Short mmCIF file of C-alpha atoms and ligand atoms in Angstrom, two decimals:
data_model
loop_
_atom_site.label_atom_id
_atom_site.label_comp_id
_atom_site.label_asym_id
_atom_site.label_seq_id
_atom_site.Cartn_x
_atom_site.Cartn_y
_atom_site.Cartn_z
CA MET A 174 50.35 48.41 127.06
CA SER A 175 53.99 48.51 126.67
CA GLU A 176 56.15 51.66 127.55
CA ASN A 177 57.04 52.11 124.14
CA GLU A 178 53.18 51.91 123.02
CA ILE A 179 52.33 54.54 125.62
CA SER A 180 55.06 56.81 124.44
CA ILE A 181 53.87 56.69 120.76
CA LYS A 182 50.37 57.41 121.61
CA LYS A 183 51.25 60.39 123.68
CA GLU A 184 53.70 61.84 120.96
CA THR A 185 51.45 61.39 117.90
CA PRO A 186 48.92 64.19 118.71
CA PHE A 187 51.60 66.78 119.30
CA PHE A 188 53.99 66.25 116.53
CA GLN A 189 51.49 66.43 113.79
CA PRO A 190 52.25 67.52 111.10
CA LEU A 191 56.54 67.02 111.33
CA LEU A 192 55.61 63.13 111.92
CA ASN A 193 54.62 62.86 108.35
CA ILE A 194 57.79 63.80 106.95
CA LYS A 195 60.35 61.14 105.74
CA MET A 196 63.82 60.98 105.54
CA SER A 197 64.85 61.64 101.71
CA PRO A 198 64.86 58.09 99.80
CA ILE A 199 67.91 59.34 98.17
CA VAL A 200 69.76 59.70 101.62
CA LYS A 201 68.60 55.97 102.26
CA ILE A 202 69.85 54.62 99.38
CA ALA A 203 73.01 56.33 99.43
CA GLU A 204 73.62 54.55 102.82
CA MET A 205 72.65 51.67 101.61
CA ALA A 206 74.77 51.84 99.10
CA ARG A 207 78.12 52.70 101.38
CA GLN A 208 77.27 49.56 103.33
CA LEU A 209 77.18 47.16 100.51
CA GLU A 210 80.15 48.81 98.76
CA PRO A 211 83.04 46.80 100.39
CA GLU A 212 81.54 43.53 99.52
CA TYR A 213 81.03 44.32 95.62
CA GLU A 214 84.60 45.60 95.71
CA ALA A 215 86.10 42.52 97.53
CA LYS A 216 84.07 40.24 94.62
CA HIS A 217 84.58 42.12 91.59
CA GLY A 218 87.70 44.32 92.03
CA SER A 219 86.04 47.35 91.23
CA LYS A 220 83.73 50.39 92.65
CA PHE A 221 80.07 51.09 92.56
CA ILE A 222 79.15 53.74 89.82
CA HIS A 223 77.02 56.39 91.89
CA LEU A 224 74.33 57.43 89.82
CA GLU A 225 72.03 58.30 92.90
CA ARG A 226 73.66 61.37 94.28
CA GLY A 227 72.44 65.14 93.60
CA GLU A 228 75.85 66.35 95.01
CA ILE A 229 78.23 67.97 92.45
CA ASP A 230 81.80 66.66 92.26
CA LEU A 231 83.24 69.65 90.63
CA ASN A 232 84.98 72.48 92.66
CA THR A 233 83.27 75.81 93.75
CA PRO A 234 84.75 78.65 91.73
CA LYS A 235 88.15 80.09 93.66
CA GLU A 236 86.89 83.62 93.18
CA ILE A 237 83.83 82.86 95.10
CA ILE A 238 85.65 81.09 97.79
CA ASN A 239 88.16 83.73 98.02
CA ALA A 240 85.44 86.44 98.29
CA ILE A 241 83.51 84.80 101.03
CA ASN A 242 86.97 84.26 102.74
CA GLN A 243 87.62 87.91 102.58
CA LYS A 244 84.62 88.99 104.10
CA PHE A 245 84.99 86.89 107.07
CA LEU A 246 88.35 88.40 107.43
CA GLU A 247 87.02 91.79 107.33
CA GLY A 248 84.93 90.56 110.32
CA LYS A 249 81.45 90.46 108.60
CA THR A 250 80.40 88.04 111.42
CA LYS A 251 77.59 89.92 113.00
CA TYR A 252 73.69 89.50 112.14
CA PRO A 253 72.58 89.87 108.54
CA LYS A 254 70.03 92.47 107.31
CA SER A 255 66.55 91.21 107.98
CA GLY A 256 65.25 89.74 104.35
CA GLY A 257 69.40 89.77 103.30
CA GLU A 258 72.19 92.08 102.64
CA LEU A 259 71.05 95.21 100.27
CA GLU A 260 74.59 94.89 98.71
CA LEU A 261 73.55 91.19 97.45
CA LYS A 262 70.08 92.07 96.84
CA LYS A 263 70.68 94.90 94.33
CA ARG A 264 72.68 92.71 92.30
CA ILE A 265 70.51 89.74 92.27
CA ALA A 266 67.83 92.33 91.27
CA GLU A 267 69.87 93.32 88.32
CA LYS A 268 70.52 89.73 87.45
CA LEU A 269 66.90 89.12 87.42
CA ARG A 270 65.83 92.09 85.34
CA THR A 271 68.99 91.56 82.40
CA GLN A 272 69.40 87.45 82.66
CA ASN A 273 65.87 86.43 83.76
CA GLN A 274 64.11 89.20 82.01
CA ILE A 275 61.54 89.55 84.85
CA PRO A 276 61.27 93.69 84.69
CA ASP A 277 60.72 95.97 87.42
CA ILE A 278 62.39 93.75 90.18
CA GLU A 279 63.94 95.66 92.95
CA PRO A 280 65.60 94.65 96.17
CA GLU A 281 62.35 94.88 98.44
CA ASP A 282 61.06 91.89 96.06
CA ILE A 283 63.73 89.55 97.00
CA VAL A 284 64.18 87.78 100.20
CA VAL A 285 67.55 85.85 100.54
CA THR A 286 67.35 82.35 102.35
CA LEU A 287 69.26 79.44 103.23
CA GLY A 288 69.53 77.87 99.82
CA GLY A 289 66.59 77.14 97.46
CA GLN A 290 65.19 74.72 99.77
CA GLU A 291 64.26 77.35 102.51
CA ALA A 292 63.00 79.89 99.89
CA LEU A 293 60.77 76.67 98.60
CA ASN A 294 59.68 75.46 101.79
CA LEU A 295 58.70 79.08 102.94
CA SER A 296 56.78 79.57 99.68
CA PHE A 297 54.60 76.13 100.29
CA GLN A 298 54.18 77.34 103.91
CA LEU A 299 52.15 80.29 102.45
CA PHE A 300 49.70 77.49 101.29
CA ALA A 301 49.75 75.58 104.50
CA ASN A 302 46.71 73.39 104.71
CA LYS A 303 45.75 74.36 101.25
CA VAL A 304 45.81 72.15 97.92
CA GLY A 305 48.43 72.49 95.20
CA ALA A 306 49.42 70.67 92.04
CA GLY A 307 52.50 70.16 89.93
CA PHE A 308 53.64 67.99 87.23
CA SER A 309 54.78 64.17 87.88
CA PRO A 310 57.75 62.97 88.24
CA ILE A 311 58.59 65.41 90.93
CA TRP A 312 61.46 66.24 93.18
CA SER A 313 61.23 63.79 96.09
CA VAL A 314 61.97 66.56 98.72
CA ALA A 315 58.84 68.36 97.60
CA ILE A 316 56.62 65.31 98.08
CA GLU A 317 58.54 63.78 101.52
CA ASN A 318 59.46 67.03 103.11
CA PHE A 319 57.53 70.13 102.07
CA PHE A 320 54.13 69.32 101.43
CA PRO A 321 53.92 67.05 104.78
CA TYR A 322 55.63 69.90 106.72
CA SER A 323 52.86 72.42 105.70
CA ASN A 324 50.15 69.76 105.47
CA ILE A 325 49.32 70.40 101.93
CA THR A 326 47.44 68.28 99.71
CA PHE A 327 49.24 67.71 96.69
CA LEU A 328 47.95 66.53 93.16
CA GLU A 329 50.44 65.32 90.90
CA VAL A 330 49.73 65.86 86.96
CA PRO A 331 51.53 63.34 85.10
CA LEU A 332 53.78 64.08 82.32
CA ASN A 333 53.40 61.92 79.00
CA LYS A 334 56.09 59.52 78.64
CA ASP A 335 58.13 62.15 76.07
CA PHE A 336 57.83 64.55 79.28
CA SER A 337 55.44 66.69 76.79
CA ILE A 338 52.60 68.24 79.30
CA ASP A 339 49.04 66.39 78.89
CA TYR A 340 47.17 69.41 78.73
CA GLU A 341 43.79 67.98 79.76
CA SER A 342 45.13 66.40 82.84
CA LEU A 343 46.21 69.83 83.70
CA GLU A 344 43.48 71.65 83.46
CA SER A 345 41.30 69.23 85.14
CA VAL A 346 42.98 70.27 88.48
CA PHE A 347 42.94 74.14 88.23
CA HIS A 348 39.52 74.29 89.75
CA ARG A 349 40.80 72.30 93.00
CA ILE A 350 44.04 74.26 93.82
CA ASP A 351 45.36 77.05 95.35
CA PHE A 352 48.78 77.08 93.80
CA PHE A 353 50.78 75.30 91.19
CA TYR A 354 54.45 74.20 91.71
CA LEU A 355 56.69 74.44 88.36
CA ASN A 356 60.20 73.04 88.51
CA ASN A 357 62.19 74.03 85.47
CA PRO A 358 64.57 72.76 84.51
CA GLN A 359 62.89 69.71 85.95
CA ASN A 360 64.30 67.22 88.62
CA PRO A 361 64.39 64.12 88.18
CA SER A 362 63.47 64.08 84.13
CA GLY A 363 66.04 66.88 82.99
CA LYS A 364 63.24 68.72 80.93
CA VAL A 365 63.44 72.24 80.07
CA PHE A 366 59.68 73.70 79.55
CA SER A 367 59.63 75.70 76.72
CA LYS A 368 58.24 79.32 76.49
CA GLU A 369 54.94 78.17 74.82
CA GLU A 370 54.45 75.35 77.75
CA ILE A 371 55.17 77.90 80.35
CA GLU A 372 53.01 80.26 78.75
CA ARG A 373 49.98 77.58 79.09
CA VAL A 374 50.72 77.29 82.48
CA VAL A 375 50.56 80.83 83.47
CA ASP A 376 47.40 81.21 81.72
CA LEU A 377 45.74 78.60 83.56
CA CYS A 378 47.09 80.20 86.89
CA LYS A 379 45.68 83.44 85.61
CA TYR A 380 42.49 82.42 84.70
CA HIS A 381 41.82 80.46 87.62
CA ASN A 382 43.47 83.04 90.33
CA VAL A 383 46.05 80.16 91.17
CA PHE A 384 49.36 81.25 92.52
CA LEU A 385 52.56 79.86 90.77
CA ILE A 386 55.44 79.10 92.59
CA SER A 387 58.61 78.45 90.05
CA ASP A 388 61.42 76.72 91.37
CA GLU A 389 64.32 77.65 88.88
CA ALA A 390 67.28 75.65 90.59
CA TYR A 391 68.97 74.81 87.91
CA GLU A 392 68.60 77.90 85.56
CA HIS A 393 72.12 77.83 84.32
CA ILE A 394 72.21 74.23 83.57
CA ILE A 395 71.10 74.02 80.05
CA PHE A 396 72.52 72.47 77.06
CA ASP A 397 73.03 72.69 73.37
CA GLY A 398 73.11 76.34 73.63
CA LYS A 399 69.12 76.34 74.18
CA THR A 400 67.59 79.58 76.27
CA PHE A 401 66.02 79.11 79.38
CA THR A 402 62.64 81.27 80.08
CA SER A 403 61.93 82.06 83.29
CA ALA A 404 57.84 81.84 84.17
CA ALA A 405 57.88 85.31 86.01
CA SER A 406 58.96 87.13 82.86
CA ILE A 407 55.77 85.70 80.98
CA ALA A 408 54.00 86.14 83.92
CA ALA A 409 55.07 90.03 83.79
CA GLU A 410 54.10 90.25 80.11
CA LYS A 411 50.71 89.25 81.08
CA GLY A 412 50.34 91.24 83.99
CA PHE A 413 50.16 88.38 86.51
CA THR A 414 52.13 88.92 89.40
CA ASN A 415 50.93 86.09 91.70
CA VAL A 416 54.42 84.37 90.89
CA ILE A 417 56.95 83.45 93.50
CA THR A 418 60.32 82.44 92.05
CA THR A 419 63.10 80.68 93.91
CA TYR A 420 66.48 80.40 92.71
CA THR A 421 69.84 79.06 94.35
CA TYR A 422 73.59 79.59 94.12
CA SER A 423 74.21 75.64 94.74
CA LYS A 424 73.56 74.31 91.52
CA SER A 425 75.22 77.32 89.57
CA PHE A 426 78.39 77.44 91.24
CA ALA A 427 78.90 73.66 92.59
CA ALA A 428 78.31 75.32 95.96
CA THR A 429 75.66 73.29 97.55
CA GLY A 430 77.43 73.62 100.99
CA ILE A 431 77.17 77.47 100.98
CA ARG A 432 73.45 77.31 101.51
CA VAL A 433 72.30 80.68 99.86
CA GLY A 434 69.17 81.10 97.75
CA TYR A 435 66.55 83.61 97.44
CA ALA A 436 62.55 83.79 96.75
CA VAL A 437 61.40 86.81 94.68
CA SER A 438 57.85 87.89 94.02
CA LYS A 439 56.09 91.07 92.85
CA ASN A 440 53.20 90.10 95.29
CA LYS A 441 53.94 92.60 98.23
CA LYS A 442 52.19 90.57 100.83
CA ALA A 443 53.80 87.19 99.65
CA ILE A 444 57.11 88.45 99.84
CA SER A 445 57.04 90.17 102.98
CA LEU A 446 55.57 87.06 104.57
CA ILE A 447 58.37 85.19 103.25
CA GLY A 448 60.56 87.62 104.92
CA ALA A 449 59.00 87.44 108.06
CA ALA A 450 58.78 83.43 108.13
CA GLN A 451 62.73 83.68 106.94
CA TYR A 452 63.46 85.82 110.03
CA THR A 453 61.52 83.45 112.31
CA HIS A 454 62.89 80.08 110.94
CA ALA A 455 66.81 81.52 111.11
CA ALA A 456 67.15 85.14 111.27
CA GLY A 457 69.23 85.52 107.67
CA ALA A 458 71.57 83.57 105.80
CA PRO A 459 75.55 84.20 106.84
CA THR A 460 76.35 87.93 106.55
CA ALA A 461 79.87 87.06 105.08
CA VAL A 462 78.63 84.55 102.65
CA GLN A 463 75.89 86.88 101.42
CA LEU A 464 78.39 89.50 101.02
CA GLY A 465 80.91 87.15 99.18
CA LEU A 466 78.44 85.96 96.73
CA VAL A 467 77.86 89.64 95.53
CA ASP A 468 79.72 89.21 92.27
CA ALA A 469 79.07 85.62 91.61
CA TYR A 470 76.81 86.09 88.58
CA ASP A 471 80.05 87.61 87.04
CA VAL A 472 81.70 84.15 87.21
CA ASP A 473 82.04 82.26 83.53
CA LEU A 474 79.97 79.13 83.93
CA SER A 475 80.78 77.93 80.49
CA GLY A 476 83.27 75.34 81.23
CA PHE A 477 81.13 73.84 83.78
CA ILE A 478 78.15 73.54 81.79
CA ALA A 479 80.06 72.08 79.01
CA GLU A 480 81.22 69.12 81.56
CA PHE A 481 77.82 68.33 82.49
CA GLN A 482 76.66 68.55 78.87
CA ALA A 483 79.59 65.74 77.95
CA ARG A 484 78.39 63.54 80.76
CA ARG A 485 74.88 64.10 79.56
CA ASP A 486 75.87 62.75 75.91
CA ALA A 487 77.93 60.00 77.14
CA LEU A 488 74.91 58.64 79.20
CA TYR A 489 72.43 59.13 76.73
CA ASN A 490 74.33 58.08 73.70
CA GLY A 491 75.05 54.72 75.64
CA LEU A 492 71.82 54.32 77.19
CA GLN A 493 70.33 54.93 73.50
CA LYS A 494 71.96 51.74 72.33
CA ILE A 495 70.30 49.66 74.54
CA GLU A 496 67.05 48.95 72.60
CA SER A 497 65.12 47.83 76.00
CA ILE A 498 65.92 51.14 78.12
CA LYS A 499 63.57 54.10 76.80
CA VAL A 500 65.14 57.27 77.49
CA ASN A 501 64.44 60.94 76.79
CA LYS A 502 67.44 63.20 76.29
CA PRO A 503 67.51 65.71 79.26
CA GLU A 504 67.84 69.60 78.11
CA GLY A 505 68.98 70.75 81.25
CA ALA A 506 69.84 70.07 85.03
CA PHE A 507 72.10 66.76 85.59
CA TYR A 508 69.48 64.11 85.47
CA MET A 509 67.98 61.36 83.52
CA TYR A 510 64.77 59.62 83.85
CA PRO A 511 64.82 56.55 81.92
CA ASP A 512 61.93 53.51 81.81
CA PHE A 513 63.26 50.34 82.70
CA SER A 514 60.14 48.48 82.30
CA GLU A 515 61.06 46.62 79.31
CA ALA A 516 64.32 45.95 79.91
CA LEU A 517 63.06 44.41 83.41
CA LYS A 518 60.39 42.56 81.73
CA ASN A 519 62.65 40.97 79.19
CA LYS A 520 64.59 39.57 82.16
CA GLY A 521 61.35 38.54 84.18
CA LEU A 522 61.71 40.64 86.80
CA GLN A 523 59.20 43.44 88.54
CA PRO A 524 59.75 46.93 88.97
CA HIS A 525 60.32 46.92 92.33
CA GLN A 526 63.18 44.56 91.84
CA LEU A 527 65.38 47.38 89.81
CA MET A 528 67.39 48.69 92.28
CA ASP A 529 68.66 45.38 93.81
CA VAL A 530 69.20 44.13 90.12
CA LEU A 531 71.60 47.26 89.57
CA ILE A 532 73.07 47.15 92.74
CA GLU A 533 74.36 43.64 91.95
CA ASN A 534 75.59 44.84 88.96
CA GLY A 535 77.55 47.68 90.36
CA VAL A 536 75.41 50.51 89.35
CA ILE A 537 73.22 52.86 92.20
CA VAL A 538 70.23 54.58 91.03
CA VAL A 539 67.41 56.00 92.67
CA PRO A 540 63.93 54.31 91.81
CA GLY A 541 61.39 56.04 89.84
CA SER A 542 58.70 55.66 92.92
CA ALA A 543 60.84 58.18 94.88
CA PHE A 544 59.56 60.87 92.51
CA THR A 545 55.83 60.27 92.62
CA LYS A 546 53.18 59.57 95.33
CA GLN A 547 50.49 58.62 93.19
CA GLY A 548 52.48 55.22 91.43
CA TYR A 549 53.21 57.29 88.05
CA PHE A 550 56.32 56.14 86.15
CA GLU A 551 56.74 52.38 87.51
CA GLY A 552 59.79 51.01 86.24
CA TYR A 553 61.71 54.34 85.75
CA ALA A 554 64.72 55.33 87.70
CA ARG A 555 67.00 58.57 88.31
CA LEU A 556 70.14 58.70 87.01
CA SER A 557 72.49 61.54 88.14
CA PHE A 558 75.32 62.98 86.45
CA SER A 559 76.39 65.38 88.66
CA ALA A 560 79.18 63.20 90.56
CA VAL A 561 80.55 61.16 87.83
CA ASN A 562 82.90 61.72 84.97
CA VAL A 563 82.62 60.50 81.50
CA GLU A 564 84.87 57.66 82.25
CA GLN A 565 82.76 56.46 85.14
CA ILE A 566 79.43 57.07 83.13
CA GLU A 567 81.18 54.67 80.43
CA VAL A 568 81.93 52.04 82.80
CA ALA A 569 78.12 52.03 83.98
CA VAL A 570 76.73 52.24 80.45
CA GLU A 571 79.08 48.91 79.86
CA ARG A 572 77.45 47.44 83.03
CA LEU A 573 73.59 48.16 81.96
CA ALA A 574 74.45 47.27 78.49
CA LYS A 575 75.75 43.93 79.77
CA LEU A 576 72.66 43.36 82.16
CA PHE A 577 69.97 44.49 79.69
CA SER A 578 71.35 43.79 75.84
N1 LIG B 660 64.93 72.52 93.80
C1 LIG B 660 65.23 71.28 92.91
C2 LIG B 660 64.26 70.92 92.28
C3 LIG B 660 66.43 70.70 93.70
O1 LIG B 660 66.79 69.57 93.24
C4 LIG B 660 67.21 71.52 94.73
C5 LIG B 660 68.40 70.54 95.38
N2 LIG B 660 68.48 69.16 95.03
C6 LIG B 660 66.78 72.45 95.00
C7 LIG B 660 65.50 73.10 94.79
C8 LIG B 660 67.43 73.37 96.51
O2 LIG B 660 68.71 73.50 96.24
P1 LIG B 660 69.32 74.31 97.61
O3 LIG B 660 68.71 73.97 98.72
O4 LIG B 660 70.70 73.27 97.68
O5 LIG B 660 69.67 75.42 96.96
#
């Protein structure tokens, strides 16, 4: 036995379940693109169009940066209050009651976390070693990171081709699960679940005594003036309190690096355990940053949302003209999840060749396989318009049209 084999053998029993966590395929693709870009540029005299990133290219509003800086200058550099600064939680509670229509929320129902990512991970940890389900396609971090981290068995319920819910497959999982994960608006499809759809999910959770974990990270990025419905507001109408909702400042304020989010639940046990776990993990989110965010929800987001809508329109209208690419119009978030299978077939290519052929043609995407563990949505890809302007989108569409028309 070689030395390497011995060390692997020794480590394996100790490091479970963390050994099952995979680094995000999106990070890997971004890295690969970085390596290949100089060669493409030298050959074609133009750059890649990066549709793989979830990062946002717009600036964080100045008011927020100034407010955070001010709190640092005031010396707010000591430990934060456990569970989150009261001043911030009061404003969050008010926002949840008025914007999200979740009644009776008080500061003690909220735990401030390091981004939506930590809020979600702690919520899933409540269900360690249990079984959960959610719609597929699904955010890659959930299947590659959160579920392995908590050793959760996860069942994917595939959405229909138009991203509507197949209620028969949805209902079929409920007798086997402890929680249901709903991400609305959804990454990677850009789907916004309607009030009626959420109601059906809530009813099933209530009937089967299943917890609902509602990830509403993209709550503000909603197009065409539509309204967004928080699952917890519907649950409250039905007297169902076993809901944990997670939010973040990352997306709404183009502030992915400030790392503040929160979890909220009217289930006292769940929220107090999330608070205890958050303290164990990180002992809070940075004090000055929390205090600097107190007035964040007063910032006008209309220009920011209009920019994403213009990008969505440019990408959707462009792709619609390419007959072999099938695309649903995103209603929120900043992703699109088109089906390239016919386009690939016409060129005699297999689904796994999509990434390579697109890279050769200067367009970087994330293959659909990153958003399912159960092999759904073959030939799909996620196109993100979070870090590309309308002109860049038009170039990407031109390249795709040349390749697939
Ligand atoms: N939920 C979804 C669906 C996301 O896509 C993300 C970030 N990409 C998050 C939650 C968490 O974001 P953050 O940790 O930056 O708040």
